[in-house]
Coordinates of C-alpha atoms and ligand atoms in Angstrom, one line a residue:
Chain A
X18 CA 25.2 2.9 -14.7
X19 CA 22.3 0.9 -16.2
X20 CA 18.8 1.3 -14.8
X21 CA 15.7 -0.7 -15.6
X22 CA 12.3 1.0 -14.9
X23 CA 9.2 -1.1 -14.7
X24 CA 6.2 0.7 -16.3
X25 CA 2.6 -0.4 -16.1
X26 CA -0.5 0.8 -17.9
X27 CA -3.5 1.7 -15.7
X28 CA -6.9 3.3 -16.2
X29 CA -7.0 7.1 -15.6
X30 CA -7.8 7.9 -12.0
X31 CA -11.2 9.3 -13.0
X32 CA -12.2 6.2 -15.1
X33 CA -15.5 4.7 -14.4
X34 CA -15.0 1.3 -12.8
X35 CA -17.5 -1.2 -14.2
X36 CA -17.4 -4.9 -15.1
X37 CA -19.0 -7.2 -17.8
X38 CA -19.3 -10.9 -18.7
X39 CA -20.8 -11.8 -15.3
X40 CA -18.4 -9.5 -13.5
X41 CA -15.3 -11.2 -14.8
X42 CA -13.9 -8.5 -17.0
X43 CA -13.2 -4.8 -16.6
X44 CA -15.1 -2.6 -19.0
X45 CA -12.3 -0.9 -20.9
X46 CA -14.5 1.0 -23.5
X47 CA -14.1 4.7 -23.2
X48 CA -11.4 4.3 -20.6
X49 CA -8.4 6.6 -20.9
X50 CA -5.2 4.8 -20.1
X51 CA -2.2 6.4 -18.4
X52 CA 1.2 5.3 -17.1
X53 CA 0.7 4.1 -13.5
X54 CA 1.3 7.3 -11.6
X55 CA 3.8 5.8 -9.2
X56 CA 5.9 4.4 -12.1
X57 CA 5.7 7.7 -14.0
X58 CA 5.9 10.4 -11.3
X59 CA 8.5 8.8 -9.0
X60 CA 10.3 5.8 -10.5
X61 CA 10.8 7.2 -14.0
X62 CA 11.4 10.8 -13.1
X63 CA 14.0 9.8 -10.5
X64 CA 15.8 7.7 -13.1
X65 CA 15.7 10.6 -15.5
X66 CA 17.2 12.9 -12.9
X67 CA 20.0 10.4 -12.3
X68 CA 20.8 10.4 -16.0
X69 CA 20.8 14.2 -16.1
X70 CA 23.5 14.1 -13.4
X71 CA 25.5 11.4 -15.1
X72 CA 24.7 11.4 -18.9
X73 CA 26.5 8.0 -19.4
X74 CA 23.6 6.4 -17.5
X75 CA 21.4 4.1 -19.6
X76 CA 17.7 3.9 -19.0
X77 CA 15.6 1.0 -20.2
X78 CA 11.9 0.8 -19.7
X79 CA 10.1 -2.5 -19.5
X80 CA 6.4 -3.3 -19.5
X81 CA 4.4 -6.5 -19.7
X82 CA 1.5 -5.8 -22.0
X83 CA 0.0 -6.3 -25.4
X84 CA 0.2 -3.9 -28.3
X85 CA -2.3 -1.4 -26.8
X86 CA 0.4 -0.6 -24.2
X87 CA 2.6 1.0 -26.9
X88 CA 1.2 4.5 -26.6
X89 CA 1.9 4.4 -22.9
X90 CA 5.4 3.3 -23.4
X91 CA 5.9 6.1 -26.0
X92 CA 4.7 8.6 -23.5
X93 CA 7.1 7.3 -21.0
X94 CA 9.9 7.5 -23.6
X95 CA 8.8 11.1 -24.2
X96 CA 9.6 11.9 -20.6
X97 CA 13.0 10.3 -20.9
X98 CA 14.7 6.9 -21.2
X99 CA 16.8 5.4 -24.0
X100 CA 14.8 2.4 -25.1
X101 CA 11.9 0.3 -24.1
X102 CA 11.1 -3.4 -24.1
X103 CA 7.5 -4.7 -24.2
X104 CA 7.0 -8.3 -23.2
X105 CA 4.0 -9.3 -25.4
X106 CA 1.7 -10.8 -22.8
X107 CA -1.5 -9.9 -20.9
X108 CA -1.6 -11.0 -17.3
X109 CA -3.1 -10.0 -14.0
X110 CA -0.9 -12.3 -12.0
X111 CA 2.0 -10.4 -10.3
X112 CA 4.3 -13.4 -10.2
X113 CA 3.9 -14.0 -14.0
X114 CA 4.7 -10.3 -14.6
X115 CA 7.7 -10.3 -12.2
X116 CA 9.0 -13.5 -13.7
X117 CA 8.8 -12.1 -17.2
X118 CA 10.6 -8.9 -16.2
X119 CA 13.2 -11.0 -14.3
X120 CA 14.1 -12.7 -17.7
X121 CA 14.8 -9.3 -19.2
X122 CA 16.7 -8.1 -16.1
X123 CA 19.0 -11.2 -16.1
X124 CA 20.0 -10.4 -19.7
X125 CA 20.6 -6.7 -19.0
X126 CA 23.0 -6.6 -16.1
X127 CA 21.2 -3.7 -14.5
X128 CA 22.7 -1.8 -11.5
X129 CA 19.4 -0.6 -10.4
X130 CA 15.7 -1.6 -10.9
X131 CA 12.9 0.8 -10.1
X132 CA 9.2 0.1 -9.8
X133 CA 6.3 2.2 -8.5
X134 CA 5.0 1.3 -5.0
X135 CA 1.9 -0.4 -6.5
X136 CA -0.3 -0.1 -9.5
X137 CA -3.5 1.9 -9.0
X138 CA -5.6 -0.9 -10.6
X139 CA -4.6 -4.2 -9.0
X140 CA -2.9 -2.6 -5.9
X141 CA -0.6 -5.6 -5.5
X142 CA 2.6 -3.9 -4.4
X143 CA 4.2 -7.2 -5.3
X144 CA 6.1 -7.0 -8.5
X145 CA 9.2 -5.3 -7.0
X146 CA 9.6 -7.8 -4.2
X147 CA 9.0 -10.8 -6.4
X148 CA 11.5 -9.5 -8.9
X149 CA 14.1 -8.9 -6.2
X150 CA 13.7 -12.5 -5.0
X151 CA 13.9 -14.0 -8.4
X152 CA 17.1 -12.0 -9.0
X153 CA 18.4 -12.7 -5.4
X154 CA 18.8 -8.9 -4.9
X155 CA 18.1 -6.7 -1.9
X156 CA 14.8 -4.9 -2.0
X157 CA 13.8 -1.5 -0.5
X158 CA 10.1 -0.9 -0.6
X159 CA 8.1 2.3 -0.4
X160 CA 11.1 4.6 -0.9
X161 CA 10.5 8.3 -0.3
X162 CA 14.0 9.4 -1.2
X163 CA 16.8 8.0 -3.3
X164 CA 20.4 9.2 -3.6
X165 CA 23.3 7.6 -5.4
X166 CA 26.9 7.8 -4.5
X167 CA 29.0 5.7 -7.0
X168 CA 27.8 2.2 -6.3
X169 CA 26.1 2.8 -3.0
X170 CA 22.5 4.0 -2.7
X171 CA 21.1 5.8 0.2
X172 CA 17.4 5.2 0.3
X173 CA 14.8 6.6 2.7
X174 CA 11.7 4.4 3.1
X175 CA 8.5 4.7 4.9
X176 CA 8.0 2.7 8.1
X177 CA 5.0 2.8 10.5
X178 CA 5.0 6.2 12.1
X179 CA 8.2 7.4 10.5
X180 CA 11.0 6.9 8.1
X181 CA 14.2 4.8 7.9
X182 CA 17.3 5.6 5.9
X183 CA 19.1 2.6 4.5
X184 CA 22.4 2.2 2.7
X185 CA 22.9 -0.6 0.2
X186 CA 25.4 -1.5 -2.5
X187 CA 24.1 -1.9 -6.0
X188 CA 22.5 -3.8 -7.6
X189 CA 19.2 -3.3 -5.8
X190 CA 15.4 -3.2 -6.5
X191 CA 13.6 -0.1 -5.2
X192 CA 9.8 0.6 -5.2
X193 CA 9.2 4.3 -5.3
X194 CA 6.5 6.6 -4.0
X195 CA 5.8 10.2 -3.2
X196 CA 8.9 12.1 -2.2
X197 CA 11.4 10.3 -4.5
X198 CA 10.8 12.8 -7.3
X199 CA 8.2 15.3 -8.6
X200 CA 5.8 14.8 -11.6
X201 CA 7.0 16.2 -14.9
X202 CA 5.3 17.0 -18.1
X203 CA 6.9 15.8 -21.4
X204 CA 8.1 18.6 -23.6
X205 CA 7.9 18.9 -27.4
X206 CA 11.5 17.7 -27.9
X207 CA 10.9 14.7 -25.8
X208 CA 7.7 13.8 -27.6
X209 CA 9.5 14.1 -31.0
X210 CA 12.5 12.1 -30.0
X211 CA 10.3 9.4 -28.4
X212 CA 9.0 8.5 -31.9
X213 CA 12.4 7.2 -33.0
X214 CA 13.6 5.6 -29.8
X215 CA 13.7 1.8 -30.0
X216 CA 10.7 0.0 -28.7
X217 CA 11.5 -3.7 -28.8
X218 CA 8.8 -6.4 -28.5
X219 CA 9.8 -9.8 -27.1
X220 CA 7.7 -12.9 -26.7
X221 CA 7.0 -14.0 -23.1
X222 CA 8.9 -16.9 -21.4
X223 CA 6.8 -20.0 -20.4
X224 CA 5.7 -19.1 -16.9
X225 CA 2.8 -20.6 -14.9
X226 CA 0.7 -17.9 -13.2
X227 CA 0.0 -18.6 -9.5
X228 CA -3.3 -16.8 -9.2
X229 CA -6.3 -16.0 -11.3
X230 CA -9.2 -13.5 -11.1
X231 CA -12.5 -15.2 -10.5
X232 CA -14.8 -12.2 -10.4
X233 CA -15.1 -8.5 -9.5
X234 CA -17.5 -6.7 -7.3
X235 CA -18.5 -3.1 -6.7
X236 CA -18.9 -1.9 -3.2
X237 CA -22.4 -1.4 -1.9
X238 CA -23.7 2.1 -2.2
X239 CA -23.8 4.3 0.9
X240 CA -27.3 4.7 2.5
X241 CA -27.1 8.4 2.4
X242 CA -25.7 11.1 4.6
X243 CA -27.3 12.2 7.8
X244 CA -26.8 15.9 8.1
X245 CA -26.4 17.7 11.5
X246 CA -26.9 21.4 11.9
X247 CA -23.7 23.5 12.1
X248 CA -25.2 25.2 15.2
X249 CA -25.3 22.0 17.1
X250 CA -22.1 19.9 16.5
X251 CA -22.6 18.2 19.9
X252 CA -25.3 16.2 18.2
X253 CA -22.7 14.8 15.7
X254 CA -20.5 13.7 18.6
X255 CA -23.5 12.1 20.3
X256 CA -24.4 10.2 17.1
X257 CA -20.8 9.0 16.6
X258 CA -20.8 7.8 20.2
X259 CA -24.3 6.3 20.6
X260 CA -25.4 5.4 17.1
X261 CA -22.3 4.6 15.1
X262 CA -20.3 3.6 18.2
X263 CA -17.0 4.7 16.8
X264 CA -15.9 7.1 19.5
Chain B
X24 CA 0.0 -28.9 8.2
X25 CA -0.6 -25.5 9.6
X26 CA -1.5 -21.9 9.0
X27 CA 1.6 -19.9 9.6
X28 CA 1.2 -16.2 10.6
X29 CA 4.0 -13.8 10.4
X30 CA 4.2 -11.8 13.7
X31 CA 5.6 -8.3 13.0
X32 CA 7.0 -6.1 15.7
X33 CA 8.6 -2.7 16.2
X34 CA 10.3 -1.2 19.2
X35 CA 10.0 -4.4 21.1
X36 CA 6.2 -4.7 20.6
X37 CA 4.0 -6.8 18.5
X38 CA 2.0 -4.7 16.1
X39 CA -1.8 -4.6 16.3
X40 CA -1.9 -5.4 12.6
X41 CA -0.2 -8.7 13.4
X42 CA -2.8 -9.6 16.0
X43 CA -5.4 -9.0 13.3
X44 CA -3.5 -11.3 11.0
X45 CA -3.2 -13.9 13.7
X46 CA -6.9 -13.9 14.5
X47 CA -7.6 -14.1 10.8
X48 CA -5.2 -17.0 10.4
X49 CA -6.6 -18.8 13.4
X50 CA -10.1 -18.6 11.8
X51 CA -8.7 -20.0 8.5
X52 CA -7.0 -22.8 10.5
X53 CA -10.4 -23.5 12.1
X54 CA -12.0 -23.7 8.7
X55 CA -9.4 -26.1 7.4
X56 CA -9.2 -28.0 10.6
X57 CA -5.5 -27.5 11.1
X58 CA -3.5 -25.5 13.7
X59 CA -2.5 -21.9 13.5
X60 CA 1.1 -21.1 14.4
X61 CA 3.1 -17.9 14.5
X62 CA 6.6 -17.0 13.5
X63 CA 8.5 -14.1 15.0
X64 CA 11.9 -13.0 13.9
X65 CA 13.9 -11.0 16.4
X66 CA 13.1 -10.2 20.0
X67 CA 10.1 -8.5 21.8
X68 CA 9.2 -7.7 25.3
X69 CA 5.7 -9.2 24.9
X70 CA 5.2 -12.7 26.2
X71 CA 4.8 -14.8 23.1
X72 CA 2.9 -17.5 25.0
X73 CA 0.1 -15.0 25.3
X74 CA -0.5 -15.2 21.5
X75 CA -2.4 -18.4 22.4
X76 CA -5.3 -16.1 23.3
X77 CA -5.5 -15.0 19.7
X78 CA -5.5 -18.6 18.4
X79 CA -1.8 -19.5 18.0
X80 CA -1.0 -23.1 19.2
X81 CA 2.7 -22.6 18.6
X82 CA 5.0 -19.6 18.1
X83 CA 8.3 -20.2 16.3
X84 CA 10.9 -17.6 17.3
X85 CA 14.4 -16.8 16.0
X86 CA 15.7 -14.8 18.9
X87 CA 18.4 -12.9 17.2
X88 CA 18.6 -9.2 17.8
X89 CA 20.0 -8.6 14.4
X90 CA 16.6 -9.5 13.0
X91 CA 14.9 -6.6 14.8
X92 CA 15.7 -4.6 11.6
X93 CA 13.7 -5.8 8.6
X94 CA 15.8 -7.2 5.8
X95 CA 13.3 -8.8 3.4
X96 CA 16.0 -11.0 1.8
X97 CA 17.1 -12.7 5.0
X98 CA 13.6 -12.7 6.5
X99 CA 12.3 -14.5 3.4
X100 CA 14.9 -17.2 3.6
X101 CA 14.2 -18.0 7.2
X102 CA 10.4 -18.0 6.8
X103 CA 10.7 -20.2 3.7
X104 CA 12.7 -22.7 5.8
X105 CA 10.1 -22.6 8.6
X106 CA 7.4 -23.2 6.0
X107 CA 9.2 -26.3 4.8
X108 CA 9.9 -27.5 8.3
X109 CA 6.4 -27.0 9.6
X110 CA 4.5 -28.0 6.5
X111 CA 2.6 -24.8 6.5
X112 CA -0.1 -24.7 3.8
X113 CA -1.3 -21.1 4.3
X114 CA 0.9 -18.2 5.3
X115 CA -0.6 -15.0 6.5
X116 CA 1.0 -11.5 6.7
X117 CA -0.5 -8.2 7.5
X118 CA -0.4 -6.1 4.3
X119 CA 1.5 -3.4 6.3
X120 CA 4.9 -2.1 5.4
X121 CA 6.8 -5.2 6.4
X122 CA 4.2 -7.5 4.8
X123 CA 4.6 -5.6 1.5
X124 CA 8.3 -6.1 1.6
X125 CA 8.3 -9.8 2.6
X126 CA 5.2 -11.5 1.2
X127 CA 6.0 -11.0 -2.5
X128 CA 9.5 -12.3 -2.0
X129 CA 8.2 -15.4 -0.2
X130 CA 5.6 -15.9 -3.0
X131 CA 8.4 -15.9 -5.6
X132 CA 10.7 -18.1 -3.6
X133 CA 8.1 -20.8 -2.8
X134 CA 6.1 -20.3 -6.1
X135 CA 3.2 -19.9 -3.8
X136 CA 0.3 -17.7 -5.0
X137 CA -0.2 -14.4 -3.1
X138 CA -3.2 -12.3 -2.6
X139 CA -2.2 -8.9 -1.2
X140 CA -4.7 -6.6 0.4
X141 CA -7.2 -9.3 1.4
X142 CA -10.3 -7.9 3.2
X143 CA -12.2 -11.1 4.0
X144 CA -11.8 -14.7 4.9
X145 CA -11.2 -17.1 2.0
X146 CA -14.1 -18.8 0.3
X147 CA -13.1 -22.5 0.4
X148 CA -16.4 -23.8 -1.0
X149 CA -15.1 -23.9 -4.5
X150 CA -11.3 -23.8 -4.6
X151 CA -9.6 -21.1 -2.4
X152 CA -10.8 -17.6 -3.3
X153 CA -9.8 -14.5 -1.5
X154 CA -11.5 -11.1 -1.8
X155 CA -9.2 -8.1 -2.1
X156 CA -9.5 -4.4 -2.9
X157 CA -8.7 -3.3 -6.4
X158 CA -8.8 0.0 -8.3
X159 CA -7.7 1.7 -5.0
X160 CA -10.8 0.7 -3.1
X161 CA -13.3 1.5 -5.9
X162 CA -13.9 -2.3 -6.4
X163 CA -13.1 -5.7 -5.1
X164 CA -11.7 -8.8 -6.9
X165 CA -12.1 -12.4 -5.9
X166 CA -8.7 -14.1 -6.6
X167 CA -8.2 -17.8 -6.8
X168 CA -5.0 -19.1 -5.3
X169 CA -4.1 -22.0 -7.5
X170 CA -1.0 -23.3 -5.7
X171 CA -0.6 -25.9 -3.0
X172 CA 1.0 -23.4 -0.6
X173 CA -1.0 -20.1 -0.4
X174 CA 0.0 -16.7 0.9
X175 CA -2.5 -14.0 2.0
X176 CA -1.6 -10.5 3.2
X177 CA -4.5 -9.0 5.1
X178 CA -5.3 -5.3 4.8
X179 CA -4.9 -3.5 8.2
X180 CA -8.2 -2.8 9.9
X181 CA -10.0 -5.5 8.0
X182 CA -10.4 -8.2 10.6
X183 CA -11.3 -7.7 14.2
X184 CA -8.9 -8.7 17.0
X185 CA -10.6 -10.7 19.6
X186 CA -8.9 -12.5 22.5
X187 CA -10.5 -16.0 23.0
X188 CA -10.1 -18.6 25.6
X189 CA -7.1 -20.4 24.0
X190 CA -4.4 -21.5 26.4
X191 CA -0.8 -20.5 26.2
X192 CA 1.0 -20.9 22.9
X193 CA 4.0 -23.2 22.9
X194 CA 7.1 -21.1 22.2
X195 CA 9.6 -22.9 20.0
X196 CA 13.1 -21.6 19.4
X197 CA 14.0 -21.8 15.8
X198 CA 17.6 -22.2 14.8
X199 CA 18.3 -20.3 11.6
X200 CA 21.3 -19.2 9.8
X201 CA 21.0 -15.4 9.8
X202 CA 22.8 -13.9 6.8
X203 CA 24.5 -10.6 7.2
X204 CA 22.0 -8.1 5.9
X205 CA 22.9 -6.4 2.7
X206 CA 20.9 -3.3 3.8
X207 CA 22.5 -1.2 6.5
X208 CA 20.2 1.0 8.5
X209 CA 21.7 4.4 8.7
X210 CA 19.0 6.1 10.7
X211 CA 15.4 6.1 11.8
X212 CA 13.2 9.2 12.3
X213 CA 9.9 8.7 14.1
X214 CA 7.1 11.2 14.1
X215 CA 6.9 10.6 17.8
X216 CA 3.8 10.4 19.9
X217 CA 1.5 10.2 16.9
X218 CA -0.7 7.3 15.9
X219 CA 0.6 5.7 12.7
X220 CA -1.9 6.4 9.9
X221 CA -2.3 2.9 8.5
X222 CA -3.0 1.4 12.0
X223 CA -5.2 4.2 13.3
X224 CA -8.9 3.4 14.1
X225 CA -9.8 7.1 13.8
X226 CA -8.3 9.6 11.3
X227 CA -8.9 13.3 11.2
X228 CA -8.1 14.7 7.8
X229 CA -7.8 18.3 6.4
X230 CA -8.0 19.7 2.9
X231 CA -7.4 22.9 1.1
X232 CA -10.5 24.3 2.8
X233 CA -8.3 24.9 5.9
X234 CA -6.5 27.7 4.0
X235 CA -3.0 27.2 5.4
X236 CA -0.7 25.1 7.6
X237 CA -1.2 27.6 10.5
X238 CA -4.7 26.4 10.8
X239 CA -3.9 22.7 11.6
X240 CA -3.8 23.3 15.4
X241 CA -7.5 22.5 15.6
X242 CA -7.1 19.4 13.5
X243 CA -4.3 18.1 15.7
X244 CA -6.2 18.9 18.8
X245 CA -9.3 17.0 17.7
X246 CA -7.1 14.1 16.6
X247 CA -5.3 14.0 19.9
X248 CA -8.6 14.0 21.8
X249 CA -9.9 11.1 19.7
X250 CA -6.5 9.2 19.7
X251 CA -6.6 9.6 16.0
X252 CA -4.0 10.0 13.3
X253 CA -3.9 13.0 11.1
X254 CA -4.1 12.9 7.3
X255 CA -4.6 15.4 4.4
X256 CA -5.6 15.7 0.8
X257 CA -2.9 15.7 -2.0
X258 CA -2.8 19.4 -2.7
X259 CA -2.2 20.0 1.0
X260 CA 0.9 17.7 0.9
X261 CA 2.0 19.1 -2.4
X262 CA 1.9 22.6 -1.0
X263 CA 4.0 21.3 2.0
X264 CA 1.4 22.4 4.5
X265 CA 1.7 18.9 5.8
X266 CA 4.3 16.0 5.4
X267 CA 3.8 13.8 2.4
X268 CA 3.3 10.7 4.6
X269 CA -0.1 12.2 5.5
X270 CA -1.3 12.3 1.9
X271 CA -4.2 9.8 1.5
X272 CA -6.0 8.8 -1.6
X273 CA -5.4 7.0 -4.8
X274 CA -1.9 8.2 -5.2
X275 CA -1.2 8.4 -1.5
X276 CA -1.9 6.0 1.4
X277 CA -5.1 3.9 1.3
X278 CA -6.7 3.6 4.7
X279 CA -9.7 1.9 6.2
X280 CA -10.2 3.3 9.7
X281 CA -13.4 2.9 11.7
X282 CA -14.0 6.6 11.5
X283 CA -12.7 9.1 8.9
X284 CA -13.4 12.8 9.6
X285 CA -12.8 14.9 6.5
X286 CA -12.6 18.7 7.1
X287 CA -12.5 21.1 4.2
X288 CA -11.9 18.3 1.6
X289 CA -14.1 18.4 -1.6
X290 CA -14.1 14.6 -2.1
X291 CA -12.5 14.3 -5.5
X292 CA -12.7 10.7 -6.9
X293 CA -8.9 10.2 -6.3
X294 CA -9.3 11.2 -2.7
X295 CA -12.3 9.0 -2.1
X296 CA -10.5 6.0 -3.6
X297 CA -8.1 5.9 -0.7
X298 CA -10.6 6.4 2.1
X299 CA -13.9 5.0 1.0
X300 CA -13.4 1.8 2.9
X301 CA -13.6 3.6 6.1
X302 CA -16.4 2.2 8.1
X303 CA -17.9 5.6 9.0
X304 CA -17.2 8.8 7.1
X305 CA -17.9 12.3 8.5
X306 CA -17.7 15.3 6.2
X307 CA -17.5 18.9 7.3
X308 CA -17.6 21.3 4.4
X309 CA -19.1 24.7 3.8
X310 CA -20.3 23.8 0.3
X311 CA -23.5 21.6 0.4
X312 CA -22.7 20.5 -3.1
X313 CA -19.3 19.1 -2.2
X314 CA -19.1 15.6 -3.7
X315 CA -17.8 14.1 -0.5
X316 CA -21.3 14.3 1.1
X317 CA -22.4 11.6 -1.3
X318 CA -19.9 9.2 0.2
X319 CA -20.5 10.3 3.8
X320 CA -22.5 8.8 6.6
X321 CA -22.7 12.0 8.7
X322 CA -22.1 15.5 7.6
X323 CA -22.2 19.1 8.7
X324 CA -22.6 21.8 6.1
X325 CA -20.7 24.7 7.7
X326 CA -17.5 26.6 8.1
X327 CA -14.8 24.4 9.6
X328 CA -13.4 27.4 11.6
X329 CA -16.7 27.6 13.4
X330 CA -17.7 23.9 13.5
X331 CA -14.4 22.3 14.5
X332 CA -13.8 24.2 17.8
X333 CA -17.3 23.3 18.8
X334 CA -16.7 19.7 18.0
X335 CA -13.5 19.8 20.1
X336 CA -15.6 21.1 23.1
X337 CA -18.2 18.4 22.6
X338 CA -15.5 15.7 22.5
X339 CA -13.9 17.1 25.6
X340 CA -17.3 17.0 27.3
X341 CA -17.9 13.4 26.2
X342 CA -14.4 12.3 27.4
X343 CA -14.7 14.3 30.6
X344 CA -11.7 16.4 29.8
X345 CA -11.9 20.1 30.9
Ligands
LIG404 C1 -3.9 11.5 -11.2 C2 -4.4 12.1 -10.0 C3 -4.2 11.6 -8.7 C4 -4.7 12.2 -7.6 N1 -4.5 11.6 -6.4 C5 -5.0 12.2 -5.3 C6 -4.9 11.6 -4.0 O1 -4.3 10.5 -3.8 N2 -5.4 12.2 -2.9 C7 -6.1 13.4 -3.0 O2 -6.6 13.9 -2.0 N3 -6.2 14.0 -4.2 C8 -5.7 13.4 -5.3 N4 -5.8 14.1 -6.5 C9 -6.3 15.4 -6.5 C10 -7.8 15.5 -6.5 O3 -8.3 15.4 -7.8 C11 -8.3 16.8 -5.9 O4 -7.7 17.9 -6.6 C12 -7.9 17.0 -4.4 O5 -8.3 15.8 -3.6 C13 -8.6 18.2 -3.8 O6 -8.1 18.4 -2.5 P1 -9.0 19.2 -1.5 O7 -10.3 18.6 -1.4 O8 -8.2 19.4 -0.3 O9 -9.1 20.7 -2.2 P2 -10.3 21.4 -2.9 O10 -10.8 20.5 -4.0 O11 -9.9 22.7 -3.2 O12 -11.5 21.4 -1.9 C14 -11.5 22.2 -0.7 C15 -12.9 22.0 -0.1 O13 -12.9 22.7 1.1 C16 -14.1 23.4 1.3 N5 -14.0 24.5 2.1 C17 -13.4 25.7 1.8 N6 -13.4 26.5 2.9 C18 -14.0 25.9 3.9 C19 -14.3 26.2 5.2 N7 -13.9 27.4 5.8 N8 -14.9 25.3 6.0 C20 -15.3 24.1 5.4 N9 -15.0 23.7 4.2 C21 -14.4 24.6 3.4 C22 -14.6 23.7 -0.1 O14 -16.0 23.8 -0.2 C23 -14.0 22.5 -0.9 O15 -15.0 21.5 -1.0 C24 -5.3 13.4 -7.7 C25 -5.5 14.0 -8.9 C26 -5.1 13.4 -10.1 C27 -5.3 14.0 -11.4

């Protein structure tokens, strides 16, 4: 069993969101970077659990990023995984990223490809689906449970107002969210061994991006809260009905 | 040339989020002076000609029951063929669960740029730029679609559904080769009777301030009275007080209802990220310093266990329920 796990670097969830250069660039100064939580907590941890069950499983991590992504990849390797590949490019276009990962995936003959359900910075929720199409593989998105039985996966995914359980033969691309696994903290042994695990850098393939970021905006500030006395909640209902007109 | 809108359905019914996508697509078609068309895979009990009211001139349908189960791989193939056949220039999805599975595949197949999570009509004054949420709702980005064929997936609850005076849409049967799906559906569980969170116009949400799962009765009662969905903060889902599919926020589900009522939730930055696009936010918290009040439109500083039952009574009175 060979599993490829897609890892993305994102700003910490508490990072201050600000832009510079005429609102065209994210202000990265002072920002702490983390592994995208969906990639780390669910995709990576589930892959590690599968390897714990079957130690012959090989886990490869892949990221598209420049050298400043290396600490994130090392942190991911500290949790688990055998080796990592960094495709040396910086892009905000999901297709560009998916197409780069597809090149790696084609060479690796993976049985299973895991992504997080989305990144918490660009919120595209696109790389997994694009990758599946480029590789002509089935895709199960927004998985909440993943079980493996030889070469068949049983995957539960979110649907509107419920869940659906699917069965699919490998290889398959799965995007993971809450429920698939539980967050883990790397231990000392993991951190030590991550230092010597192979982290390979490869140059990107020639791919044309399909989109580009023109500018960013911050949402307008709220006008301020209107407080209603706790002794008179009827007034709140009245305001919601007559003023805000939402009920 | 056309704007082609993917019409999604479940249990024989067209989803509200698809009507939003259709109205949005019809407006773009109007901007570009071309026709809006729909494409529906599978079968529904709704009358497809009625989609004319929402701006569709034509609806392409592949009436094959096997397509009532989503398989993104075969769906993508069929939609791509319809795009070629109809010469569609812009393809619209709702950024709902099906949209998230299909739109990226179609983008890769057609090499057509995709903006997922759009919240406004494209700006066509200078190229073709679409505004979308980024940083989990903490900011917006304007994205340029640089390809000839463009794909937009529209965030649910971002565009108003309005029935116009358009006549009946022409329903066209589409013959498509339907591949045997590689994914076999083994079972579906529905949390029945409840309003799906991402489609809900009103959401009532509870946090750790509610002390324990046994206290959710009043949350559910208030939600039911308001036809609202229920949601919760992350620690509540982590503690298994509520199912994980109710967890909203930066690492849960992002929602943008018309009304979000937060009860006993502090308003941590990660929670706000997933809910701050709600049109009206109401916060009920006993701590006047709770950060959530800064993001709220209306608030009550008070004990949820005293305030919520009174709110329930007031809603009952408003709705004439005794
Ligand atoms: C990487 C990361 C990602 C995260 N993602 C998310 C996410 O997606 N969603 C999310 O929600 N959180 C997320 N969190 C957690 C977040 O930081 C907060 O810890 C969490 O939102 C707090 O939940 P809470 O408001 O329910 O609980 P608390 O912070 O404990 O707040 C409880 C509130 O209830 C009030 N209260 C208590 N008793 C009463 C009463 N009787 N009546 C009225 N009010 C009362 C208190 O004043 C308090 O404000 C994330 C954290 C991290 C680090």
